[in-house]
Coordinates of C-alpha atoms in Angstrom, one line a residue:
X1 CA -0.7 -22.1 -15.0
X2 CA 0.2 -18.6 -13.7
X3 CA 1.2 -20.1 -10.4
X4 CA 3.7 -22.6 -11.7
X5 CA 7.3 -21.8 -11.0
X6 CA 9.7 -21.6 -14.0
X7 CA 12.1 -24.2 -12.7
X8 CA 11.5 -26.5 -9.7
X9 CA 15.1 -26.4 -8.9
X10 CA 14.8 -22.7 -8.2
X11 CA 12.2 -23.4 -5.5
X12 CA 14.4 -26.1 -4.0
X13 CA 17.3 -23.6 -3.9
X14 CA 15.1 -21.2 -2.0
X15 CA 14.5 -23.8 0.7
X16 CA 10.8 -24.3 0.0
X17 CA 8.8 -26.2 2.6
X18 CA 5.4 -27.7 2.1
X19 CA 2.7 -28.6 4.6
X20 CA 0.9 -32.0 4.5
X21 CA -1.9 -30.2 2.5
X22 CA 0.5 -29.0 -0.1
X23 CA 0.4 -25.4 1.0
X24 CA 3.7 -23.6 0.6
X25 CA 5.3 -22.6 3.9
X26 CA 7.7 -19.7 4.5
X27 CA 9.9 -19.7 7.5
X28 CA 10.9 -16.7 9.5
X29 CA 14.3 -16.8 7.9
X30 CA 12.8 -16.7 4.5
X31 CA 10.8 -13.6 5.3
X32 CA 13.7 -11.6 6.7
X33 CA 14.7 -10.7 3.1
X34 CA 12.1 -10.8 0.3
X35 CA 12.9 -13.8 -2.0
X36 CA 14.2 -12.6 -5.4
X37 CA 12.7 -15.3 -7.6
X38 CA 9.5 -14.4 -9.4
X39 CA 7.3 -16.5 -11.7
X40 CA 7.6 -16.0 -15.4
X41 CA 4.1 -14.4 -15.7
X42 CA 4.9 -11.9 -13.0
X43 CA 8.2 -10.9 -14.6
X44 CA 6.4 -10.4 -17.9
X45 CA 3.8 -8.1 -16.3
X46 CA 6.5 -5.8 -15.0
X47 CA 7.4 -2.8 -17.0
X48 CA 11.1 -3.5 -16.7
X49 CA 13.6 -5.9 -15.1
X50 CA 14.8 -4.9 -11.7
X51 CA 17.8 -7.1 -11.5
X52 CA 16.3 -9.8 -9.3
X53 CA 14.6 -7.7 -6.6
X54 CA 12.4 -4.7 -6.0
X55 CA 12.3 -2.0 -3.3
X56 CA 9.6 -2.4 -0.7
X57 CA 7.0 0.4 -0.5
X58 CA 7.1 2.6 2.5
X59 CA 3.6 1.6 3.7
X60 CA 4.8 -2.0 4.4
X61 CA 6.4 -0.5 7.6
X62 CA 2.8 0.0 8.9
X63 CA 2.0 -3.7 8.7
X64 CA 2.2 -6.1 11.6
X65 CA 5.2 -8.5 11.6
X66 CA 2.9 -11.4 10.6
X67 CA 1.2 -9.5 7.8
X68 CA 4.6 -8.3 6.5
X69 CA 5.9 -11.8 6.5
X70 CA 2.7 -13.0 4.8
X71 CA 3.0 -10.3 2.1
X72 CA 6.6 -11.3 1.4
X73 CA 5.6 -14.9 1.2
X74 CA 2.9 -14.0 -1.3
X75 CA 5.4 -12.0 -3.4
X76 CA 7.7 -15.1 -3.4
X77 CA 5.1 -17.8 -4.2
X78 CA 1.9 -16.0 -5.2
X79 CA -0.3 -18.6 -3.4
X80 CA -3.9 -18.1 -2.5
X81 CA -3.3 -19.7 0.9
X82 CA -0.3 -18.4 2.9
X83 CA 1.5 -19.7 5.9
X84 CA 4.5 -18.2 7.7
X85 CA 6.4 -18.9 10.9
X86 CA 7.2 -15.7 12.9
X87 CA 9.0 -15.9 16.3
X88 CA 8.3 -19.6 16.4
X89 CA 4.5 -19.3 15.9
X90 CA 2.9 -20.4 12.6
X91 CA 0.3 -18.1 11.1
X92 CA -1.9 -18.8 8.1
X93 CA -4.2 -16.5 6.1
X94 CA -5.9 -16.4 2.7
X95 CA -4.5 -13.9 0.2
X96 CA -7.9 -12.3 -0.2
X97 CA -8.0 -11.7 3.6
X98 CA -4.6 -10.2 3.6
X99 CA -5.6 -7.9 0.8
X100 CA -8.5 -6.4 2.7
X101 CA -6.6 -6.1 5.9
X102 CA -4.0 -4.1 4.1
X103 CA -6.7 -2.0 2.4
X104 CA -8.6 -1.2 5.5
X105 CA -5.8 -1.1 8.1
X106 CA -3.1 0.8 6.1
X107 CA -4.8 2.5 3.1
X108 CA -8.1 3.2 4.9
X109 CA -9.8 2.1 1.7
X110 CA -13.2 0.4 2.0
X111 CA -13.5 -0.8 -1.6
X112 CA -15.4 -4.1 -2.3
X113 CA -15.3 -6.6 -5.2
X114 CA -17.6 -5.9 -8.1
X115 CA -18.5 -9.2 -9.9
X116 CA -20.0 -9.3 -13.4
X117 CA -21.3 -12.5 -14.8
X118 CA -22.9 -13.7 -18.0
X119 CA -23.3 -17.1 -19.7
X120 CA -21.7 -18.9 -16.8
X121 CA -18.6 -16.7 -16.9
X122 CA -17.4 -14.4 -14.2
X123 CA -15.1 -11.3 -14.1
X124 CA -14.2 -9.6 -10.8
X125 CA -12.9 -6.0 -10.4
X126 CA -11.8 -3.9 -7.4
X127 CA -11.6 -0.1 -7.4
X128 CA -8.3 1.2 -6.0
X129 CA -8.6 5.0 -5.9
X130 CA -8.8 6.3 -9.5
X131 CA -7.8 2.9 -11.0
X132 CA -9.6 -0.4 -11.2
X133 CA -8.0 -3.9 -11.0
X134 CA -9.8 -6.6 -13.0
X135 CA -9.5 -10.4 -13.3
X136 CA -9.7 -12.4 -16.5
X137 CA -12.9 -14.3 -17.3
X138 CA -13.4 -17.4 -15.2
X139 CA -16.0 -20.2 -14.9
X140 CA -16.0 -19.8 -11.1
X141 CA -16.8 -16.6 -9.2
X142 CA -14.3 -17.8 -6.5
X143 CA -11.5 -18.1 -9.0
X144 CA -12.3 -14.6 -10.4
X145 CA -12.1 -13.1 -7.0
X146 CA -8.9 -14.8 -6.1
X147 CA -7.2 -13.7 -9.2
X148 CA -8.4 -10.1 -8.7
X149 CA -7.1 -10.2 -5.2
X150 CA -3.6 -11.4 -6.4
X151 CA -3.5 -8.6 -9.0
X152 CA -4.7 -6.0 -6.5
X153 CA -1.9 -6.9 -4.0
X154 CA 0.7 -6.5 -6.8
X155 CA -0.9 -3.2 -7.8
X156 CA -0.7 -1.8 -4.3
X157 CA 3.1 -2.1 -4.4
X158 CA 3.2 0.7 -7.0
X159 CA 0.5 2.9 -5.4
X160 CA 0.7 5.4 -2.6
X161 CA -1.7 5.6 0.3
X162 CA -3.1 8.9 -0.8
X163 CA -4.0 7.6 -4.3
X164 CA -5.9 4.6 -3.0
X165 CA -7.6 5.9 0.2
X166 CA -11.4 6.1 -0.2
X167 CA -12.6 9.6 -0.8
X168 CA -16.2 10.6 -1.3
X169 CA -17.0 14.2 -1.9
X170 CA -20.6 13.9 -0.6
X171 CA -19.6 12.2 2.6
X172 CA -17.4 14.2 5.0
X173 CA -16.4 13.0 8.5
X174 CA -16.5 16.0 10.7
X175 CA -15.6 16.6 14.3
X176 CA -18.6 16.4 16.7
X177 CA -20.0 19.8 17.5
X178 CA -21.4 20.7 20.9
X179 CA -25.0 20.2 19.9
X180 CA -28.0 18.1 21.0
X181 CA -26.3 14.8 20.4
X182 CA -23.2 15.5 22.4
X183 CA -20.5 13.0 22.6
X184 CA -20.6 11.0 19.4
X185 CA -18.8 11.1 16.1
X186 CA -20.8 12.7 13.3
X187 CA -21.0 12.1 9.5
X188 CA -22.1 14.9 7.3
X189 CA -24.1 13.4 4.4
X190 CA -23.5 16.5 2.3
X191 CA -20.5 18.9 2.5
X192 CA -22.5 21.8 1.0
X193 CA -23.8 24.5 3.3
X194 CA -26.3 27.3 2.9
X195 CA -27.6 30.2 4.9
X196 CA -31.0 30.6 6.5
X197 CA -33.0 33.7 6.9
X198 CA -30.9 34.8 9.8
X199 CA -27.7 34.5 7.8
X200 CA -26.5 31.5 9.9
X201 CA -24.8 28.7 8.1
X202 CA -26.6 25.4 8.2
X203 CA -26.3 22.0 6.6
X204 CA -28.2 21.5 3.3
X205 CA -31.1 19.2 4.1
X206 CA -31.5 17.6 0.8
X207 CA -28.2 15.7 0.5
X208 CA -26.7 15.0 -2.9
X209 CA -26.7 11.3 -3.6
X210 CA -27.9 10.3 -0.1
X211 CA -31.7 10.6 0.1
X212 CA -32.8 10.0 3.7
X213 CA -36.5 9.1 3.1
X214 CA -37.9 5.9 4.5
X215 CA -37.2 2.8 2.4
X216 CA -39.6 0.0 1.4
X217 CA -41.5 -1.2 4.5
X218 CA -43.0 -4.3 3.1
X219 CA -41.4 -7.3 1.4
X220 CA -40.8 -6.9 -2.3
X221 CA -42.3 -9.6 -4.6
X222 CA -38.9 -11.3 -4.9
X223 CA -38.4 -11.3 -1.2
X224 CA -35.0 -9.5 -1.4
X225 CA -34.4 -6.7 1.1
X226 CA -34.6 -3.1 -0.1
X227 CA -31.3 -1.4 -0.8
X228 CA -30.6 2.3 -0.3
X229 CA -27.6 4.6 -0.2
X230 CA -28.3 5.4 3.5
X231 CA -27.8 1.7 4.3
X232 CA -24.4 1.7 2.5
X233 CA -23.4 4.8 4.5
X234 CA -24.5 3.2 7.8
X235 CA -22.3 0.1 7.1
X236 CA -19.4 2.2 5.8
X237 CA -19.3 4.4 8.9
X238 CA -19.9 1.5 11.3
X239 CA -16.8 -0.3 10.0
X240 CA -14.8 2.9 9.7
X241 CA -15.6 3.7 13.4
X242 CA -14.7 0.1 14.4
X243 CA -11.3 0.2 12.7
X244 CA -10.6 3.6 14.2
X245 CA -11.4 2.2 17.7
X246 CA -9.4 -1.0 17.0
X247 CA -6.4 1.1 16.1
X248 CA -6.5 2.7 19.5
X249 CA -7.3 -0.7 21.2
X250 CA -5.5 -3.4 19.2
X251 CA -7.0 -6.4 21.2
X252 CA -10.4 -5.4 19.8
X253 CA -9.2 -5.8 16.2
X254 CA -10.3 -9.4 15.7
X255 CA -13.5 -9.4 17.6
X256 CA -15.8 -8.2 14.8
X257 CA -17.2 -11.5 13.4
X258 CA -20.6 -9.8 14.2
X259 CA -20.6 -6.0 14.4
X260 CA -23.5 -3.8 15.4
X261 CA -23.9 0.0 15.7
X262 CA -26.7 2.4 16.6
X263 CA -26.9 5.8 14.8
X264 CA -29.0 8.8 15.6
X265 CA -30.0 10.7 12.4
X266 CA -30.6 14.5 12.6
X267 CA -33.0 15.3 9.8
X268 CA -32.4 19.1 10.2
X269 CA -28.6 18.7 9.4
X270 CA -28.7 15.5 7.5
X271 CA -26.1 14.1 9.9
X272 CA -25.6 10.6 11.3
X273 CA -24.2 10.3 14.9
X274 CA -22.8 7.0 15.9
X275 CA -23.7 6.7 19.6
X276 CA -23.0 3.0 20.3
X277 CA -21.0 0.2 18.7
X278 CA -20.2 -3.4 19.8
X279 CA -18.9 -6.7 18.6
X280 CA -19.5 -10.3 19.8
X281 CA -21.5 -13.4 19.3
X282 CA -21.4 -15.5 22.5
X283 CA -23.1 -15.7 25.9
X284 CA -21.6 -16.4 29.4
X285 CA -21.7 -19.7 31.2
X286 CA -24.2 -20.4 34.0
X287 CA -21.3 -20.7 36.5
X288 CA -20.4 -17.0 35.8
X289 CA -23.8 -15.6 36.7
X290 CA -23.6 -12.9 39.4
X291 CA -26.1 -12.3 42.2
X292 CA -24.7 -8.7 42.4
X293 CA -25.5 -7.9 38.8
X294 CA -21.8 -7.6 37.9
X295 CA -21.8 -10.0 34.8
X296 CA -23.1 -9.2 31.4
X297 CA -25.2 -12.2 30.4
X298 CA -25.5 -11.7 26.7
X299 CA -22.4 -10.6 24.7
X300 CA -23.9 -10.6 21.3
X301 CA -23.2 -7.4 19.3
X302 CA -26.8 -6.3 19.0
X303 CA -27.4 -6.6 22.7
X304 CA -24.3 -4.8 23.8
X305 CA -25.0 -2.0 21.3
X306 CA -28.4 -1.5 22.7
X307 CA -27.0 -1.4 26.3
X308 CA -24.5 1.2 25.2
X309 CA -27.4 3.1 23.7
X310 CA -29.2 3.0 27.0
X311 CA -26.2 4.6 28.7
X312 CA -26.3 7.3 26.1
X313 CA -30.0 7.8 26.9
X314 CA -29.2 8.2 30.6
X315 CA -26.9 11.1 29.7
X316 CA -29.7 12.6 27.6
X317 CA -32.1 12.4 30.5
X318 CA -29.6 14.2 32.7
X319 CA -29.1 16.9 30.1
X320 CA -32.8 17.3 29.8
X321 CA -32.9 18.1 33.5
X322 CA -29.8 20.3 33.6
X323 CA -29.5 21.8 30.1
X324 CA -32.7 21.0 28.1
X325 CA -31.5 22.7 24.9
X326 CA -28.5 20.3 24.7
X327 CA -30.5 17.1 25.1
X328 CA -31.9 14.9 22.3
X329 CA -34.9 14.4 24.5
X330 CA -37.7 16.9 25.1
X331 CA -40.7 16.8 27.5
X332 CA -44.1 16.0 26.1
X333 CA -45.9 19.1 25.1
X334 CA -42.8 21.2 24.4
X335 CA -42.9 20.3 20.7
X336 CA -46.6 20.3 20.2
X337 CA -47.5 17.0 21.8
X338 CA -50.3 16.8 24.3
X339 CA -50.2 15.0 27.7
X340 CA -47.7 12.3 28.4
X341 CA -47.4 12.8 32.1
X342 CA -44.3 15.0 31.8
X343 CA -42.2 12.1 30.4
X344 CA -39.4 12.8 27.9
X345 CA -39.5 11.7 24.3
X346 CA -37.1 11.8 21.4
X347 CA -37.2 15.1 19.5
X348 CA -39.0 14.8 16.2
X349 CA -35.9 15.8 14.3
X350 CA -34.1 12.6 15.4
X351 CA -34.5 9.0 14.3
X352 CA -32.8 5.8 15.4
X353 CA -31.1 3.4 13.1
X354 CA -29.6 0.0 13.9
X355 CA -26.9 -1.6 11.7
X356 CA -26.0 -5.3 12.1
X357 CA -23.3 -7.1 10.0
X358 CA -25.6 -10.2 9.7
X359 CA -29.1 -11.2 10.3
X360 CA -29.9 -11.5 14.0
X361 CA -29.7 -15.0 15.3
X362 CA -32.9 -16.9 15.8
X363 CA -36.0 -16.6 13.7
X364 CA -34.3 -13.9 11.5
X365 CA -32.1 -16.7 10.1
X366 CA -34.8 -19.3 9.6
X367 CA -35.5 -19.2 5.9
X368 CA -38.4 -21.0 4.2
X369 CA -36.6 -23.4 1.8
X370 CA -38.4 -25.9 -0.4
X371 CA -42.2 -26.5 -0.9
X372 CA -45.2 -24.6 0.3
X373 CA -46.8 -27.1 2.6
X374 CA -47.7 -25.6 6.0
X375 CA -46.2 -28.6 7.9
X376 CA -42.8 -27.9 6.4
X377 CA -42.7 -24.6 8.3
X378 CA -44.1 -25.6 11.7
X379 CA -41.0 -24.1 13.5
X380 CA -40.9 -20.9 11.6
X381 CA -41.6 -17.9 13.9
X382 CA -40.9 -19.9 17.1
X383 CA -39.0 -18.4 19.9
X384 CA -35.4 -19.6 20.1
X385 CA -32.7 -19.7 22.7
X386 CA -28.9 -19.1 22.6
X387 CA -26.9 -21.7 24.4
X388 CA -23.9 -20.9 26.6
X389 CA -20.5 -21.4 25.1
X390 CA -21.9 -22.1 21.6
X391 CA -23.2 -20.4 18.4
X392 CA -26.6 -20.5 16.8
X393 CA -29.9 -21.1 18.5
X394 CA -32.2 -24.0 19.5
X395 CA -35.9 -24.3 20.2
X396 CA -37.1 -24.7 23.7
X397 CA -37.4 -28.3 24.8
X398 CA -40.5 -28.0 26.9
X399 CA -43.1 -25.3 27.2
X400 CA -43.1 -25.3 31.0
X401 CA -39.4 -25.6 31.4
X402 CA -38.0 -22.7 33.5
X403 CA -34.5 -21.7 34.3
X404 CA -33.5 -22.2 38.0
X405 CA -30.4 -22.2 40.2
X406 CA -31.0 -25.9 41.0
X407 CA -31.0 -26.8 37.3
X408 CA -27.7 -24.9 36.8
X409 CA -26.2 -26.9 39.7
X410 CA -27.3 -30.1 37.9
X411 CA -25.5 -29.1 34.8
X412 CA -28.2 -27.4 32.7
X413 CA -26.7 -25.0 30.2
X414 CA -27.7 -21.4 30.4
X415 CA -30.3 -20.4 27.8
X416 CA -30.8 -16.8 26.6
X417 CA -33.4 -15.5 24.2
X418 CA -32.2 -15.1 20.6
X419 CA -31.3 -11.7 19.2
X420 CA -34.3 -11.9 16.8
X421 CA -36.6 -12.4 19.8
X422 CA -35.0 -9.4 21.6
X423 CA -35.3 -7.2 18.5
X424 CA -39.0 -8.3 18.4
X425 CA -39.3 -7.2 22.0
X426 CA -37.7 -3.8 21.3
X427 CA -40.2 -3.2 18.5
X428 CA -43.0 -3.5 21.0
X429 CA -41.5 -2.2 24.3
X430 CA -39.0 0.2 22.9
X431 CA -35.2 0.4 23.2
X432 CA -35.2 2.3 26.6
X433 CA -35.9 -0.7 28.8
X434 CA -37.9 -0.8 32.1
X435 CA -35.8 1.5 34.2
X436 CA -35.7 4.4 31.7
X437 CA -39.4 4.0 31.1
X438 CA -39.8 5.9 34.4
X439 CA -38.6 9.0 32.5
X440 CA -38.9 8.3 28.8
X441 CA -41.7 7.4 26.4
X442 CA -40.9 4.3 24.2
X443 CA -38.2 4.9 21.7
X444 CA -38.5 2.8 18.6
X445 CA -36.1 2.0 15.7
X446 CA -36.7 3.7 12.4
X447 CA -34.7 1.3 10.4
X448 CA -32.7 -1.9 10.5
X449 CA -29.8 -2.4 8.1
X450 CA -28.1 -5.7 7.5
X451 CA -24.8 -6.1 5.7
X452 CA -25.6 -9.5 4.2
X453 CA -28.2 -10.1 1.6
X454 CA -31.2 -11.9 3.1
X455 CA -35.0 -12.2 2.6
X456 CA -36.9 -9.2 3.9
X457 CA -39.9 -11.3 4.5
X458 CA -38.0 -13.5 7.0
X459 CA -36.5 -10.5 8.8
X460 CA -39.8 -8.7 8.8
X461 CA -41.5 -11.7 10.3
X462 CA -38.8 -12.1 13.0
X463 CA -38.7 -8.4 14.0
X464 CA -42.4 -7.5 14.1
X465 CA -44.5 -9.8 11.8
X466 CA -45.0 -12.5 14.6
X467 CA -46.9 -10.0 16.8
X468 CA -48.9 -8.1 14.2
X469 CA -52.1 -9.2 16.1
X470 CA -50.9 -8.0 19.5
X471 CA -52.7 -4.9 20.9
X472 CA -51.2 -3.6 24.2
X473 CA -53.7 -2.4 26.7
X474 CA -51.5 0.6 27.4
X475 CA -51.8 3.1 24.5
X476 CA -48.2 4.2 25.2
X477 CA -46.9 1.0 23.5
X478 CA -47.6 -0.4 20.0
X479 CA -46.1 -2.8 17.5
X480 CA -43.5 -1.0 15.5
X481 CA -44.5 -2.4 12.1
X482 CA -43.3 0.7 10.3
X483 CA -39.7 -0.5 10.8
X484 CA -37.8 0.0 7.5
X485 CA -35.7 -2.9 6.5
X486 CA -32.6 -2.4 4.4
X487 CA -29.7 -4.4 3.0
X488 CA -26.3 -2.8 2.4
X489 CA -24.3 -3.4 -0.8
X490 CA -21.2 -1.5 0.4
X491 CA -19.3 -4.8 1.1
X492 CA -20.5 -8.0 -0.6
X493 CA -21.3 -10.9 1.7
X494 CA -18.6 -13.2 0.3
X495 CA -16.0 -10.5 0.8
X496 CA -17.0 -10.0 4.4
X497 CA -17.1 -13.7 5.0
X498 CA -13.5 -13.9 4.0
X499 CA -12.4 -10.8 5.8
X500 CA -14.1 -11.2 9.1
X501 CA -12.3 -13.3 11.8
X502 CA -13.4 -16.4 13.5
X503 CA -15.6 -16.3 16.7
X504 CA -13.8 -14.7 19.6
X505 CA -14.1 -15.2 23.3
X506 CA -13.8 -11.4 23.6
X507 CA -16.3 -8.8 22.7
X508 CA -15.8 -5.0 22.4
X509 CA -18.1 -2.1 23.1
X510 CA -18.0 1.7 22.8
X511 CA -20.6 4.4 23.4
X512 CA -20.6 8.1 23.0
X513 CA -21.2 8.7 26.7
X514 CA -18.3 6.7 28.2
X515 CA -15.8 6.9 25.3
X516 CA -13.0 4.4 24.9
X517 CA -13.3 0.7 24.1
X518 CA -14.2 -1.8 26.7
X519 CA -13.4 -5.5 26.3
X520 CA -15.6 -8.2 27.8
X521 CA -14.7 -11.9 28.4
X522 CA -17.7 -13.6 26.9
X523 CA -17.3 -16.6 29.1
X524 CA -17.5 -14.6 32.4
X525 CA -19.3 -11.4 31.3
X526 CA -16.6 -9.4 33.1
X527 CA -14.4 -6.5 31.7
X528 CA -10.9 -7.4 30.8
X529 CA -8.9 -4.2 31.2
X530 CA -8.2 -4.5 34.9
X531 CA -7.7 -8.2 34.7
X532 CA -4.9 -7.7 32.1
X533 CA -3.4 -5.2 34.6
X534 CA -3.2 -7.9 37.2
X535 CA -6.1 -6.5 39.3
X536 CA -8.6 -9.3 38.7
X537 CA -11.8 -9.2 36.7
X538 CA -13.7 -5.9 36.6
X539 CA -17.4 -5.1 36.3
X540 CA -18.4 -4.0 32.9
X541 CA -20.0 -0.6 32.5
X542 CA -22.9 -2.4 30.7
X543 CA -23.6 -4.6 33.7
X544 CA -26.9 -4.5 35.6
X545 CA -25.4 -2.9 38.7
X546 CA -24.1 0.1 36.8
X547 CA -27.4 0.6 34.9
X548 CA -29.1 0.7 38.3
X549 CA -26.5 3.2 39.6
X550 CA -27.3 5.5 36.6
X551 CA -31.0 5.1 37.4
X552 CA -30.4 6.0 41.1
X553 CA -28.5 9.1 40.1
X554 CA -31.7 10.4 38.4
X555 CA -33.8 9.7 41.6
X556 CA -31.9 11.3 44.4
X557 CA -33.0 11.1 48.0
X558 CA -34.8 7.7 47.8
X559 CA -32.3 5.7 49.8
X560 CA -31.4 2.2 48.8
X561 CA -32.9 1.1 45.4
X562 CA -33.4 -2.6 44.4
X563 CA -33.3 -3.5 40.7
X564 CA -36.3 -5.8 40.7
X565 CA -38.4 -3.2 42.6
X566 CA -37.4 -0.5 40.2
X567 CA -38.4 -2.6 37.2
X568 CA -41.8 -3.6 38.7
X569 CA -42.6 0.0 39.7
X570 CA -42.6 0.9 36.0
X571 CA -46.2 -0.3 35.9
X572 CA -47.1 0.4 32.2
X573 CA -43.9 -1.3 31.0
X574 CA -44.2 -4.4 33.2
X575 CA -47.9 -4.9 32.4
X576 CA -47.3 -4.6 28.6
X577 CA -44.3 -7.0 28.8
X578 CA -46.4 -9.5 30.6
X579 CA -49.1 -9.2 28.0
X580 CA -46.6 -9.7 25.2
X581 CA -45.2 -12.9 26.8
X582 CA -48.7 -14.2 27.2
X583 CA -49.6 -13.4 23.6
X584 CA -46.5 -15.2 22.3
X585 CA -47.1 -18.3 24.4
X586 CA -50.9 -18.7 24.4
X587 CA -52.3 -16.9 21.4
X588 CA -49.5 -17.1 18.8
X589 CA -48.2 -20.4 20.3
X590 CA -44.6 -19.5 19.5
X591 CA -43.1 -20.8 22.8
X592 CA -42.3 -19.5 26.3
X593 CA -40.1 -16.5 26.9
X594 CA -37.2 -17.6 29.1
X595 CA -36.0 -15.2 31.8
X596 CA -33.2 -15.6 34.3
X597 CA -34.2 -16.5 37.9
X598 CA -35.2 -13.6 40.1
X599 CA -32.2 -14.5 42.3
X600 CA -30.0 -12.7 39.8
X601 CA -32.2 -9.5 39.9
X602 CA -31.8 -8.9 43.7
X603 CA -29.3 -6.1 42.9
X604 CA -29.2 -3.2 45.3
X605 CA -27.4 0.2 45.3
X606 CA -27.3 3.0 47.8
X607 CA -28.6 6.3 46.6

């Protein structure tokens, strides 16, 4: 075997330690100087003998102490599972995870495995700049990937950062200009420019290699989600943005088990603007609920991303009032529309795209395995609840069971509607929410992109198919059944499963309006920055009280404003939402929508 050491006495002389599971351990002392012994196969692969040692590449100085120790351990033993002890603390990591952390964190390379198979045999390759590292043929895909990862790590020792860094001529990251989508990072989908009739340079609209037309809107016969280069670009830029933010805020680096981002696409310039991004996959405990609206109840990435998008919308409403030409919103009638009561709407040139690294929890993850009997699928489409301090979702126990303060005092766990159910709600009510509905017409998603392969039929059912028969009485609202569903192939699911961290009790969020990364404790729903500074828990900018403050700033002179009153005064929104809940429970028989007790909506701010 390639992993066998030439002589067991050599290992003993190096002071090898083994865990109970047989995994080789390297101590801190072992990692201070790279071990000089190499396996016979490794020596044969080298172009020349180096006298028992080799010079470390300069980029290793950019690694953390733990990753540097892990890399040295790999070079010593070439194991697929690595463990080291640094400063008295043991750390373990798979070699494949170490590879992608080095590629993304140091080389800024976002390559992914390419697996070819035939007749039960697998070969894996990984592009590294202009070169490609490939494995031998294996009977197992896992073995092919692990060997490719081992070879890639060895190859990186001989390559420079500039030669490996991902470069795409048709994708250029440019500085945000002071245009209608102020405040966010932009991505030009084509570097070419041309002049219009007035001689002014503008972005070429038909982008080379990235066609921005709508993708397949209905499930394909095989049920697999449609793939497009736009979806790959969304995922690539979402992760690039996250790693850029994590570099500025290291505590956010390991929070991206689930990552979500919202982009605004400008059809006139073929640009994507990331306006909100978040990570997380947990909800707070019932004991952390706040009567003053200072706790964020749901810390799942999709939910936090949408709340960050709402803060961006508040800024656009303010711009529409003070500098209309710089806002992404325009008043009804100013672009050819009729009526609308003077409300704002998204300019026709813009569209909204949501990226999620995995299918939304709840019905979006309930796949129809097995036979075709109807009774086998009696729970498909049902509303589901997230449980506090846990992962996954459960069905409601009773149709008439309501959340109450008394039940919390008796030990009932807090339940929150699943992300699939909330995305379903957004596809009827819009992303803007009840407070912004005072100023803005419903804003719907144009597309939903998932990083993992999944069945489009299941996601389509979860996001809008369950309410196809719902017809709101208010013509302002409708079921957004034109939502385009896409699956990205930029990073393969197995690769991401290995690279992404375990669930974290911290979630991170960023939006183009506020800038900077905010960390939230998912157990309390409070921001962590001030707490780390010894000033106690802080209120997150995404909390209910700050949303109400933004709303109050748009309605000056009205004195004290209560959150519940402001929601109810949006008559069209409240009426349609009530009709939707009734349809889900009575007509579709999918269960009861769970809402927090009104005691937690008695938030009030002075205007």
